[in-house]
Amino acid sequence: MLKKYTFSDVDSNLKTTSQIIKNSIQKKFTPFDFYFGDIKDLIPKDISVAIVDENGAILYKNNNKLKIKFSKEDLSKIFNYKLIYKDLNDYRIIINPYKFYGRINFLILGKNTKRLTELNRNIIFLFFIIMFFIAVLLIILTTDTINRILKSIQNITKVAEKVENNSLQYRIENRYNTKEIDELVKTLNNMLDRIEDGFLKVKQFTSDVSHELKTPISSIKNMLEVELLETRTAKEYKEVIIKTLEQINWLSNIVNDLLLMTRIESGKESLNIEKFNLSNVIIELIELMEGIAEEKEVTILFEGEKNIFIEADNNKLKRVILNMMSNGIKYNKKNGELKIEIKELENNIEIIFGDTGIGMKKENLNKIFERFYREDKVRTIRKSGTGLGLSIVKFIIEKHKGKIEVESIEGFGSKFRIILPKNYN
Ligand code: ADP
């Protein structure tokens, strides 16, 4: 390509010069002019010229080096007045046939291209040297990168081999790696973090559940063992049965709450979304809970519009509202108040449960949504809950893409604010 590119200039130069000489010969000379010396002025210094007639006789030449052996193909081209380009030793040659008084003559023009060829050769040589160094550099660079990638893959494999469910603390080191591998390592480490976290939660959950179940079971066991030591009256047996039943109810509540929670968490319990009148649901549930509230001498108040609609899972929201009301009554004081407000905002609906109860310590507010968490002071309250209620509430609300917030002053009361999107999508 380089040769073609550099020689195209030479070729066009030869062609133009040959045309000029040809035109001049055809105009100025006759077959009787045996001396073509006058064309000298038309010939550039670096070009050699020969004029040959159709018998091969040389009519003019200014250089002895233009001795060409013509092939059959060349001759046929000459007789058809076609231009011929050739390379002869260090010369680039053009043969330009033309008509001269009914006969064919032809011009041979040659230009020494030795320097040009050498220049080309040097350029090509330089090009190969540069290419060689680039290739060497590429090999060095890619070998290093490939080595680093292979090393990090080895590293990842080693860690993956070590990780088991009881040794989840291992992490892949970030050193020596490329950007992409770093990202992969980071993703894998994050994944290991999540798996470890998940395992810890499961362990914690199992231990919490065992602990919560252990207390009522051992209480039943002790009670029955003590009662069996002596013969009792029917009244005494009845009392034992009542106490046992209370503990069994407690156990059954825990199991039901746990079942609901795991079903929601595992995705088995999907949301059954429908549009319904939330104000009506709240009013109905207030009527349902009024008996229990009266027992505890707590008044339930309702504030809000009567026809506020929401798109949500009706049963699950009932569970949330019942839970919140039950807490508001349970942790209230004698002659206390539980006020339930419902507000319709632009895109959301707000339900507020405000009570004048025992309140909570500020430092415990972020713990109350954890499973089995109960403030120490409520553990003594008879019929306090399982500690699962608020975690179920939070879970259901988050499934509805909503949120729950709490404010509380110990000794004065608490306010829970639930915000739910009006439309579920
Ligand atoms: P529980 O079944 O014990 O009621 P929850 O998950 O519903 O479990 O509540 C967790 C803890 O948060 C309760 O044990 C109690 O200490 C505290 N709590 C919840 N609601 C109230 C409230 N309205 N007033 C005071 N304390 C509350």
Tab-separated table of C-alpha atoms and ligand atoms in Angstrom:
chain	number	residue	atom	x	y	z
A	1	MET	CA	0.000	0.000	0.000
A	2	LEU	CA	2.822	2.353	0.897
A	3	LYS	CA	4.490	1.607	-2.441
A	4	LYS	CA	1.253	2.140	-4.319
A	5	TYR	CA	0.674	5.397	-2.487
A	6	THR	CA	4.181	6.851	-3.032
A	7	PHE	CA	4.489	5.550	-6.612
A	8	SER	CA	1.145	6.954	-7.692
A	9	ASP	CA	2.740	10.410	-7.578
A	10	VAL	CA	5.696	9.241	-9.668
A	11	ASP	CA	3.357	7.543	-12.143
A	12	SER	CA	1.182	10.602	-12.642
A	13	ASN	CA	4.284	12.780	-13.027
A	14	LEU	CA	5.660	10.390	-15.670
A	15	LYS	CA	2.321	10.280	-17.429
A	16	THR	CA	1.974	14.095	-17.639
A	17	THR	CA	5.563	14.555	-18.837
A	18	SER	CA	5.140	11.829	-21.449
A	19	GLN	CA	1.921	13.448	-22.708
A	20	ILE	CA	3.644	16.837	-23.016
A	21	ILE	CA	6.577	15.333	-24.916
A	22	LYS	CA	4.266	13.278	-27.107
A	23	ASN	CA	2.131	16.296	-28.005
A	24	SER	CA	5.208	18.348	-28.753
A	25	ILE	CA	6.675	15.623	-31.023
A	26	GLN	CA	3.392	15.173	-32.842
A	27	LYS	CA	3.119	18.927	-33.462
A	28	LYS	CA	6.687	19.974	-34.160
A	29	PHE	CA	8.360	17.073	-35.938
A	30	THR	CA	8.046	15.191	-39.213
A	31	PRO	CA	9.460	11.740	-40.127
A	32	PHE	CA	12.295	13.592	-41.818
A	33	ASP	CA	13.513	15.140	-38.592
A	34	PHE	CA	16.159	12.809	-37.393
A	35	TYR	CA	17.186	14.989	-34.512
A	36	PHE	CA	14.869	15.265	-31.544
A	37	GLY	CA	17.272	17.298	-29.493
A	38	ASP	CA	14.794	20.162	-29.233
A	39	ILE	CA	12.642	18.208	-26.843
A	40	LYS	CA	15.434	18.404	-24.245
A	41	ASP	CA	13.921	21.559	-22.809
A	42	LEU	CA	10.657	19.764	-22.106
A	43	ILE	CA	12.308	16.997	-20.051
A	44	PRO	CA	12.682	17.520	-16.302
A	45	LYS	CA	16.191	16.785	-15.074
A	46	ASP	CA	15.326	13.699	-13.066
A	47	ILE	CA	13.545	11.960	-15.921
A	48	SER	CA	15.220	9.765	-18.541
A	49	VAL	CA	13.625	9.582	-21.979
A	50	ALA	CA	13.911	7.352	-25.032
A	51	ILE	CA	11.928	7.637	-28.274
A	52	VAL	CA	11.583	4.406	-30.263
A	53	ASP	CA	9.944	3.783	-33.608
A	54	GLU	CA	7.863	0.750	-34.534
A	55	ASN	CA	10.929	-1.106	-35.823
A	56	GLY	CA	12.643	-0.738	-32.511
A	57	ALA	CA	15.081	1.913	-33.715
A	58	ILE	CA	15.971	4.399	-31.019
A	59	LEU	CA	15.327	7.904	-32.314
A	60	TYR	CA	16.374	9.701	-29.136
A	61	LYS	CA	17.696	8.818	-25.682
A	62	ASN	CA	19.276	10.703	-22.822
A	63	ASN	CA	20.108	7.698	-20.677
A	64	ASN	CA	21.495	4.274	-21.571
A	65	LYS	CA	19.751	2.474	-18.767
A	66	LEU	CA	16.329	2.328	-20.355
A	67	LYS	CA	16.881	-1.006	-22.081
A	68	ILE	CA	13.606	-2.831	-21.957
A	69	LYS	CA	12.727	-6.298	-23.105
A	70	PHE	CA	9.149	-6.216	-24.296
A	71	SER	CA	6.849	-9.126	-23.619
A	72	LYS	CA	4.120	-10.168	-26.049
A	73	GLU	CA	1.585	-8.557	-23.770
A	74	ASP	CA	3.569	-5.286	-23.824
A	75	LEU	CA	3.657	-5.306	-27.600
A	76	SER	CA	-0.047	-5.917	-27.914
A	77	LYS	CA	-0.667	-2.982	-25.544
A	78	ILE	CA	1.699	-0.760	-27.553
A	79	PHE	CA	-0.106	-1.583	-30.786
A	80	ASN	CA	-3.368	-0.675	-29.060
A	81	TYR	CA	-1.947	2.678	-27.841
A	82	LYS	CA	-2.234	1.717	-24.209
A	83	LEU	CA	0.035	3.079	-21.449
A	84	ILE	CA	2.388	0.585	-19.801
A	85	TYR	CA	3.948	1.029	-16.345
A	86	LYS	CA	6.969	-1.074	-15.376
A	87	ASP	CA	9.713	-1.367	-12.780
A	88	LEU	CA	13.217	-1.699	-14.203
A	89	ASN	CA	16.104	-1.971	-11.765
A	90	ASP	CA	15.923	1.313	-9.827
A	91	TYR	CA	13.674	2.957	-12.398
A	92	ARG	CA	9.943	3.404	-12.629
A	93	ILE	CA	9.083	3.319	-16.334
A	94	ILE	CA	6.163	4.493	-18.444
A	95	ILE	CA	5.743	3.483	-22.085
A	96	ASN	CA	3.477	5.816	-23.987
A	97	PRO	CA	2.727	4.749	-27.612
A	98	TYR	CA	1.536	7.366	-30.085
A	99	LYS	CA	0.734	7.795	-33.759
A	100	PHE	CA	3.366	9.510	-35.801
A	101	TYR	CA	2.505	10.055	-39.451
A	102	GLY	CA	0.653	6.752	-39.744
A	103	ARG	CA	3.176	4.728	-37.804
A	104	ILE	CA	3.484	3.772	-34.151
A	105	ASN	CA	6.266	5.330	-32.132
A	106	PHE	CA	6.576	5.163	-28.420
A	107	LEU	CA	8.085	7.151	-25.651
A	108	ILE	CA	9.855	5.480	-22.766
A	109	LEU	CA	10.167	7.667	-19.702
A	110	GLY	CA	11.979	6.523	-16.580
A	111	LYS	CA	12.447	8.023	-13.183
A	112	ASN	CA	15.014	6.825	-10.663
A	113	THR	CA	13.096	5.696	-7.604
A	114	LYS	CA	16.018	4.275	-5.655
A	115	ARG	CA	15.760	6.890	-2.884
A	116	LEU	CA	12.007	6.569	-2.717
A	117	THR	CA	12.240	2.777	-2.465
A	118	GLU	CA	14.875	3.091	0.252
A	119	LEU	CA	12.698	5.556	2.125
A	120	ASN	CA	9.767	3.138	1.873
A	121	ARG	CA	11.940	0.285	3.063
A	122	ASN	CA	13.072	2.373	6.049
A	123	ILE	CA	9.514	3.331	6.896
A	124	ILE	CA	8.460	-0.336	6.738
A	125	PHE	CA	11.440	-1.354	8.860
A	126	LEU	CA	10.587	1.316	11.421
A	127	PHE	CA	6.960	0.251	11.345
A	128	PHE	CA	7.903	-3.350	12.118
A	129	ILE	CA	10.215	-2.303	14.941
A	130	ILE	CA	7.442	-0.190	16.494
A	131	MET	CA	4.942	-3.025	16.018
A	132	PHE	CA	7.379	-5.428	17.633
A	133	PHE	CA	7.743	-3.212	20.702
A	134	ILE	CA	3.986	-2.671	20.894
A	135	ALA	CA	3.454	-6.432	20.690
A	136	VAL	CA	6.044	-7.052	23.421
A	137	LEU	CA	4.457	-4.359	25.588
A	138	LEU	CA	0.988	-5.807	25.017
A	139	ILE	CA	2.179	-9.283	25.930
A	140	ILE	CA	3.813	-7.950	29.120
A	141	LEU	CA	0.733	-5.934	30.064
A	142	THR	CA	-1.838	-8.619	29.290
A	143	THR	CA	0.241	-11.318	30.971
A	144	ASP	CA	0.264	-9.215	34.107
A	145	THR	CA	-3.482	-8.583	33.909
A	146	ILE	CA	-4.239	-12.230	33.145
A	147	ASN	CA	-2.013	-13.294	36.043
A	148	ARG	CA	-3.802	-10.909	38.365
A	149	ILE	CA	-7.194	-12.168	37.185
A	150	LEU	CA	-6.127	-15.803	37.597
A	151	LYS	CA	-4.740	-15.043	41.048
A	152	SER	CA	-7.979	-13.428	42.154
A	153	ILE	CA	-9.990	-16.356	40.774
A	154	GLN	CA	-7.760	-18.694	42.801
A	155	ASN	CA	-8.354	-16.455	45.780
A	156	ILE	CA	-12.121	-16.582	45.272
A	157	THR	CA	-12.028	-20.381	44.907
A	158	LYS	CA	-10.016	-20.743	48.134
A	159	VAL	CA	-12.503	-18.652	50.090
A	160	ALA	CA	-15.471	-20.427	48.500
A	161	GLU	CA	-13.966	-23.761	49.621
A	162	LYS	CA	-13.609	-22.509	53.198
A	163	VAL	CA	-17.123	-21.098	53.516
A	164	GLU	CA	-19.567	-23.431	55.215
A	165	ASN	CA	-22.650	-22.737	57.235
A	166	ASN	CA	-20.676	-22.667	60.491
A	167	SER	CA	-17.747	-20.659	59.090
A	168	LEU	CA	-19.327	-17.796	57.232
A	169	GLN	CA	-16.873	-15.167	58.462
A	170	TYR	CA	-14.399	-15.559	55.570
A	171	ARG	CA	-14.191	-12.764	52.983
A	172	ILE	CA	-12.274	-12.470	49.719
A	173	GLU	CA	-9.305	-10.098	49.768
A	174	ASN	CA	-9.464	-7.136	47.399
A	175	ARG	CA	-5.773	-6.809	46.632
A	176	TYR	CA	-4.011	-7.294	43.229
A	177	ASN	CA	-7.249	-7.116	41.308
A	178	THR	CA	-8.532	-5.323	38.266
A	179	LYS	CA	-11.569	-3.014	38.459
A	180	GLU	CA	-14.040	-5.636	37.196
A	181	ILE	CA	-12.671	-8.334	39.505
A	182	ASP	CA	-12.782	-5.834	42.387
A	183	GLU	CA	-16.466	-5.321	41.661
A	184	LEU	CA	-17.054	-9.075	41.507
A	185	VAL	CA	-15.180	-9.533	44.806
A	186	LYS	CA	-17.191	-6.727	46.387
A	187	THR	CA	-20.468	-8.276	45.170
A	188	LEU	CA	-19.472	-11.724	46.442
A	189	ASN	CA	-18.393	-10.256	49.802
A	190	ASN	CA	-21.702	-8.398	50.062
A	191	MET	CA	-23.487	-11.633	49.246
A	192	LEU	CA	-21.520	-13.414	51.993
A	193	ASP	CA	-22.439	-10.568	54.381
A	194	ARG	CA	-26.111	-11.064	53.576
A	195	ILE	CA	-25.895	-14.850	53.890
A	196	GLU	CA	-24.064	-14.535	57.231
A	197	ASP	CA	-26.615	-12.022	58.408
A	198	GLY	CA	-29.440	-14.326	57.307
A	199	PHE	CA	-27.881	-17.308	59.122
A	200	LEU	CA	-27.386	-15.237	62.281
A	201	LYS	CA	-31.002	-14.090	62.132
A	202	VAL	CA	-32.216	-17.667	61.715
A	203	LYS	CA	-30.032	-18.766	64.648
A	204	GLN	CA	-31.238	-15.859	66.757
A	205	PHE	CA	-34.824	-16.570	65.744
A	206	THR	CA	-34.567	-20.273	66.639
A	207	SER	CA	-33.004	-19.446	69.981
A	208	ASP	CA	-35.661	-16.753	70.711
A	209	VAL	CA	-38.480	-19.125	69.785
A	210	SER	CA	-37.043	-21.932	71.942
A	211	HIS	CA	-36.623	-19.524	74.815
A	212	GLU	CA	-40.169	-18.171	74.503
A	213	LEU	CA	-41.682	-21.664	74.281
A	214	LYS	CA	-39.534	-23.044	77.096
A	215	THR	CA	-40.956	-20.792	79.821
A	216	PRO	CA	-44.663	-21.736	79.508
A	217	ILE	CA	-43.822	-25.409	78.867
A	218	SER	CA	-41.670	-25.707	82.008
A	219	SER	CA	-44.281	-23.758	83.956
A	220	ILE	CA	-46.988	-26.293	82.888
A	221	LYS	CA	-44.618	-29.174	83.658
A	222	ASN	CA	-43.762	-27.874	87.158
A	223	MET	CA	-47.368	-27.111	87.972
A	224	LEU	CA	-48.554	-30.589	86.974
A	225	GLU	CA	-45.658	-32.328	88.766
A	226	VAL	CA	-46.335	-30.442	92.025
A	227	GLU	CA	-50.071	-31.089	91.835
A	228	LEU	CA	-49.479	-34.809	91.301
A	229	LEU	CA	-47.446	-35.121	94.519
A	230	GLU	CA	-50.628	-35.165	96.629
A	231	THR	CA	-54.268	-36.032	96.135
A	232	ARG	CA	-56.232	-32.806	95.490
A	233	THR	CA	-59.830	-31.800	95.656
A	234	ALA	CA	-61.895	-31.334	92.523
A	235	LYS	CA	-61.761	-27.545	93.038
A	236	GLU	CA	-57.974	-27.613	93.226
A	237	TYR	CA	-57.760	-29.730	90.056
A	238	LYS	CA	-60.058	-27.273	88.318
A	239	GLU	CA	-57.750	-24.392	89.247
A	240	VAL	CA	-54.756	-26.288	87.854
A	241	ILE	CA	-56.608	-27.010	84.642
A	242	ILE	CA	-57.515	-23.314	84.288
A	243	LYS	CA	-53.895	-22.226	84.842
A	244	THR	CA	-52.654	-24.887	82.404
A	245	LEU	CA	-55.167	-23.693	79.836
A	246	GLU	CA	-53.910	-20.121	80.236
A	247	GLN	CA	-50.356	-21.267	79.486
A	248	ILE	CA	-51.553	-23.366	76.568
A	249	ASN	CA	-53.427	-20.343	75.157
A	250	TRP	CA	-50.235	-18.366	75.452
A	251	LEU	CA	-48.300	-21.092	73.609
A	252	SER	CA	-50.986	-21.276	70.962
A	253	ASN	CA	-50.811	-17.462	70.451
A	254	ILE	CA	-47.057	-17.642	69.954
A	255	VAL	CA	-47.364	-20.514	67.490
A	256	ASN	CA	-50.127	-18.739	65.535
A	257	ASP	CA	-48.126	-15.489	65.376
A	258	LEU	CA	-45.005	-17.385	64.306
A	259	LEU	CA	-46.888	-19.260	61.633
A	260	LEU	CA	-48.368	-16.063	60.216
A	261	MET	CA	-45.002	-14.366	60.282
A	262	THR	CA	-43.109	-17.153	58.523
A	263	ARG	CA	-45.874	-17.519	55.958
A	264	ILE	CA	-45.731	-13.821	55.097
A	265	GLU	CA	-41.948	-13.835	55.107
A	266	SER	CA	-41.610	-16.885	52.869
A	267	GLY	CA	-44.011	-15.307	50.390
A	268	LYS	CA	-46.602	-18.087	50.841
A	269	GLU	CA	-49.085	-15.588	52.222
A	270	SER	CA	-49.433	-13.163	49.332
A	271	LEU	CA	-51.417	-9.938	49.530
A	272	ASN	CA	-55.017	-10.058	48.427
A	273	ILE	CA	-55.495	-6.499	47.227
A	274	GLU	CA	-58.990	-4.998	46.983
A	275	LYS	CA	-60.564	-1.570	47.374
A	276	PHE	CA	-62.540	-1.137	50.587
A	277	ASN	CA	-63.848	1.452	53.024
A	278	LEU	CA	-61.097	1.713	55.642
A	279	SER	CA	-63.107	4.100	57.877
A	280	ASN	CA	-65.888	1.501	58.149
A	281	VAL	CA	-63.408	-1.267	58.961
A	282	ILE	CA	-61.911	0.814	61.783
A	283	ILE	CA	-65.361	1.687	63.186
A	284	GLU	CA	-66.373	-2.026	63.130
A	285	LEU	CA	-63.179	-3.054	64.919
A	286	ILE	CA	-63.685	-0.339	67.564
A	287	GLU	CA	-67.127	-1.826	68.278
A	288	LEU	CA	-65.528	-5.272	68.518
A	289	MET	CA	-62.889	-4.126	70.999
A	290	GLU	CA	-65.170	-1.951	73.121
A	291	GLY	CA	-65.873	-4.810	75.585
A	292	ILE	CA	-62.170	-5.403	76.282
A	293	ALA	CA	-61.579	-1.645	76.545
A	294	GLU	CA	-64.372	-1.302	79.094
A	295	GLU	CA	-62.868	-4.114	81.166
A	296	LYS	CA	-59.615	-2.128	81.320
A	297	GLU	CA	-61.587	1.108	81.826
A	298	VAL	CA	-60.201	2.637	78.642
A	299	THR	CA	-62.260	4.810	76.288
A	300	ILE	CA	-61.806	4.441	72.548
A	301	LEU	CA	-62.371	7.568	70.425
A	302	PHE	CA	-62.642	7.829	66.660
A	303	GLU	CA	-61.833	10.889	64.615
A	304	GLY	CA	-61.914	11.152	60.845
A	305	GLU	CA	-64.095	10.993	57.772
A	306	LYS	CA	-66.463	8.080	57.358
A	307	ASN	CA	-65.769	7.150	53.735
A	308	ILE	CA	-62.061	6.835	53.214
A	309	PHE	CA	-61.231	4.087	50.739
A	310	ILE	CA	-57.938	2.227	50.295
A	311	GLU	CA	-56.529	-0.433	47.999
A	312	ALA	CA	-55.005	-3.047	50.319
A	313	ASP	CA	-55.316	-6.533	51.794
A	314	ASN	CA	-58.431	-6.190	53.962
A	315	ASN	CA	-57.722	-9.080	56.366
A	316	LYS	CA	-54.101	-8.155	56.910
A	317	LEU	CA	-54.946	-4.497	57.602
A	318	LYS	CA	-57.598	-5.693	60.104
A	319	ARG	CA	-54.847	-7.662	61.806
A	320	VAL	CA	-52.688	-4.498	61.951
A	321	ILE	CA	-55.507	-2.338	63.354
A	322	LEU	CA	-56.524	-4.961	65.940
A	323	ASN	CA	-52.931	-5.301	67.045
A	324	MET	CA	-52.484	-1.557	67.432
A	325	MET	CA	-55.780	-1.219	69.310
A	326	SER	CA	-54.986	-4.154	71.547
A	327	ASN	CA	-51.590	-2.568	72.478
A	328	GLY	CA	-53.280	0.805	73.029
A	329	ILE	CA	-55.678	-0.824	75.509
A	330	LYS	CA	-53.211	-3.285	77.099
A	331	TYR	CA	-50.549	-0.702	77.855
A	332	ASN	CA	-53.029	1.983	78.941
A	333	LYS	CA	-53.899	3.249	82.404
A	334	LYS	CA	-57.156	3.107	84.297
A	335	ASN	CA	-59.547	5.724	82.843
A	336	GLY	CA	-57.151	6.147	79.982
A	337	GLU	CA	-57.968	6.971	76.398
A	338	LEU	CA	-57.147	5.498	73.002
A	339	LYS	CA	-57.794	7.826	70.096
A	340	ILE	CA	-57.823	6.505	66.550
A	341	GLU	CA	-57.586	9.080	63.769
A	342	ILE	CA	-57.789	8.519	60.017
A	343	LYS	CA	-56.680	11.151	57.527
A	344	GLU	CA	-56.797	11.187	53.748
A	345	LEU	CA	-53.748	12.877	52.168
A	346	GLU	CA	-52.958	13.386	48.485
A	347	ASN	CA	-51.468	9.944	47.811
A	348	ASN	CA	-51.495	8.380	51.261
A	349	ILE	CA	-53.758	7.504	54.111
A	350	GLU	CA	-52.620	8.078	57.672
A	351	ILE	CA	-53.930	6.121	60.649
A	352	ILE	CA	-52.869	7.398	64.071
A	353	PHE	CA	-53.209	5.455	67.330
A	354	GLY	CA	-52.647	7.795	70.276
A	355	ASP	CA	-52.936	6.519	73.831
A	356	THR	CA	-52.566	7.981	77.300
A	357	GLY	CA	-50.871	4.823	78.571
A	358	ILE	CA	-47.608	3.867	80.220
A	359	GLY	CA	-45.467	5.011	77.276
A	360	MET	CA	-42.021	3.690	76.461
A	361	LYS	CA	-38.401	4.586	77.141
A	362	LYS	CA	-36.897	6.592	74.270
A	363	GLU	CA	-33.981	4.179	73.903
A	364	ASN	CA	-36.380	1.246	73.412
A	365	LEU	CA	-38.406	2.819	70.602
A	366	ASN	CA	-36.348	1.282	67.803
A	367	LYS	CA	-36.414	-2.165	69.454
A	368	ILE	CA	-40.176	-2.606	69.801
A	369	PHE	CA	-40.522	-3.768	66.183
A	370	GLU	CA	-38.058	-6.625	66.760
A	371	ARG	CA	-39.422	-10.118	67.264
A	372	PHE	CA	-40.103	-11.121	70.881
A	373	TYR	CA	-39.036	-7.717	72.170
A	374	ARG	CA	-40.994	-6.579	75.210
A	375	GLU	CA	-40.050	-3.799	77.557
A	376	ASP	CA	-39.064	-5.195	80.970
A	377	LYS	CA	-41.829	-3.334	82.735
A	378	VAL	CA	-44.600	-4.958	80.649
A	379	ARG	CA	-43.435	-8.488	81.393
A	380	THR	CA	-45.184	-8.219	84.756
A	381	ILE	CA	-48.480	-7.109	83.134
A	382	ARG	CA	-50.895	-10.000	82.975
A	383	LYS	CA	-51.891	-10.820	79.431
A	384	SER	CA	-49.119	-8.705	77.877
A	385	GLY	CA	-48.353	-10.059	74.454
A	386	THR	CA	-45.906	-12.439	72.827
A	387	GLY	CA	-43.638	-9.633	71.600
A	388	LEU	CA	-44.446	-10.570	68.010
A	389	GLY	CA	-47.350	-8.182	67.396
A	390	LEU	CA	-45.465	-5.073	66.243
A	391	SER	CA	-43.013	-7.043	64.110
A	392	ILE	CA	-45.986	-8.561	62.257
A	393	VAL	CA	-47.578	-5.090	61.978
A	394	LYS	CA	-44.379	-3.588	60.535
A	395	PHE	CA	-44.010	-6.488	58.143
A	396	ILE	CA	-47.566	-6.176	56.788
A	397	ILE	CA	-47.242	-2.388	56.426
A	398	GLU	CA	-43.943	-2.648	54.570
A	399	LYS	CA	-45.472	-5.263	52.269
A	400	HIS	CA	-48.045	-2.571	51.411
A	401	LYS	CA	-45.167	-0.147	50.726
A	402	GLY	CA	-46.102	1.900	53.754
A	403	LYS	CA	-44.332	2.822	56.984
A	404	ILE	CA	-44.912	3.032	60.716
A	405	GLU	CA	-43.489	5.657	63.085
A	406	VAL	CA	-43.671	5.952	66.836
A	407	GLU	CA	-43.349	8.718	69.434
A	408	SER	CA	-43.684	8.096	73.119
A	409	ILE	CA	-43.176	9.723	76.499
A	410	GLU	CA	-42.718	7.300	79.335
A	411	GLY	CA	-45.550	7.588	81.805
A	412	PHE	CA	-47.684	9.776	79.520
A	413	GLY	CA	-48.523	7.774	76.416
A	414	SER	CA	-47.570	6.786	72.888
A	415	LYS	CA	-48.497	7.756	69.365
A	416	PHE	CA	-48.128	5.326	66.443
A	417	ARG	CA	-48.501	6.787	62.935
A	418	ILE	CA	-49.142	4.392	60.034
A	419	ILE	CA	-48.769	5.776	56.514
A	420	LEU	CA	-50.121	3.685	53.631
A	421	PRO	CA	-50.342	4.458	49.915
A	422	LYS	CA	-53.948	4.964	48.805
A	423	ASN	CA	-53.418	2.841	45.705
A	424	TYR	CA	-51.366	-0.342	45.686
A	425	ASN	CA	-49.278	-0.781	42.563
B	1	ADP	P1	-46.668	-7.541	72.662
B	1	ADP	O1	-47.279	-8.768	72.183
B	1	ADP	O2	-45.753	-7.708	73.808
B	1	ADP	O3	-47.631	-6.431	72.830
B	1	ADP	P2	-45.676	-6.018	70.485
B	1	ADP	O4	-44.706	-6.412	69.429
B	1	ADP	O5	-47.030	-5.634	70.064
B	1	ADP	O6	-45.687	-7.193	71.498
B	1	ADP	O7	-45.043	-4.835	71.293
B	1	ADP	C1	-43.705	-4.903	71.725
B	1	ADP	C2	-43.480	-4.091	72.971
B	1	ADP	O8	-43.625	-2.706	72.683
B	1	ADP	C3	-44.513	-4.364	74.054
B	1	ADP	O9	-44.147	-5.492	74.792
B	1	ADP	C4	-44.422	-3.086	74.843
B	1	ADP	O10	-43.300	-3.108	75.696
B	1	ADP	C5	-44.184	-2.027	73.797
B	1	ADP	N1	-45.441	-1.391	73.349
B	1	ADP	C6	-46.132	-1.627	72.240
B	1	ADP	N2	-47.205	-0.823	72.122
B	1	ADP	C7	-47.200	-0.014	73.221
B	1	ADP	C8	-48.028	1.049	73.684
B	1	ADP	N3	-49.108	1.459	73.013
B	1	ADP	N4	-47.681	1.637	74.852
B	1	ADP	C9	-46.610	1.259	75.538
B	1	ADP	N5	-45.779	0.271	75.155
B	1	ADP	C10	-46.066	-0.379	73.999
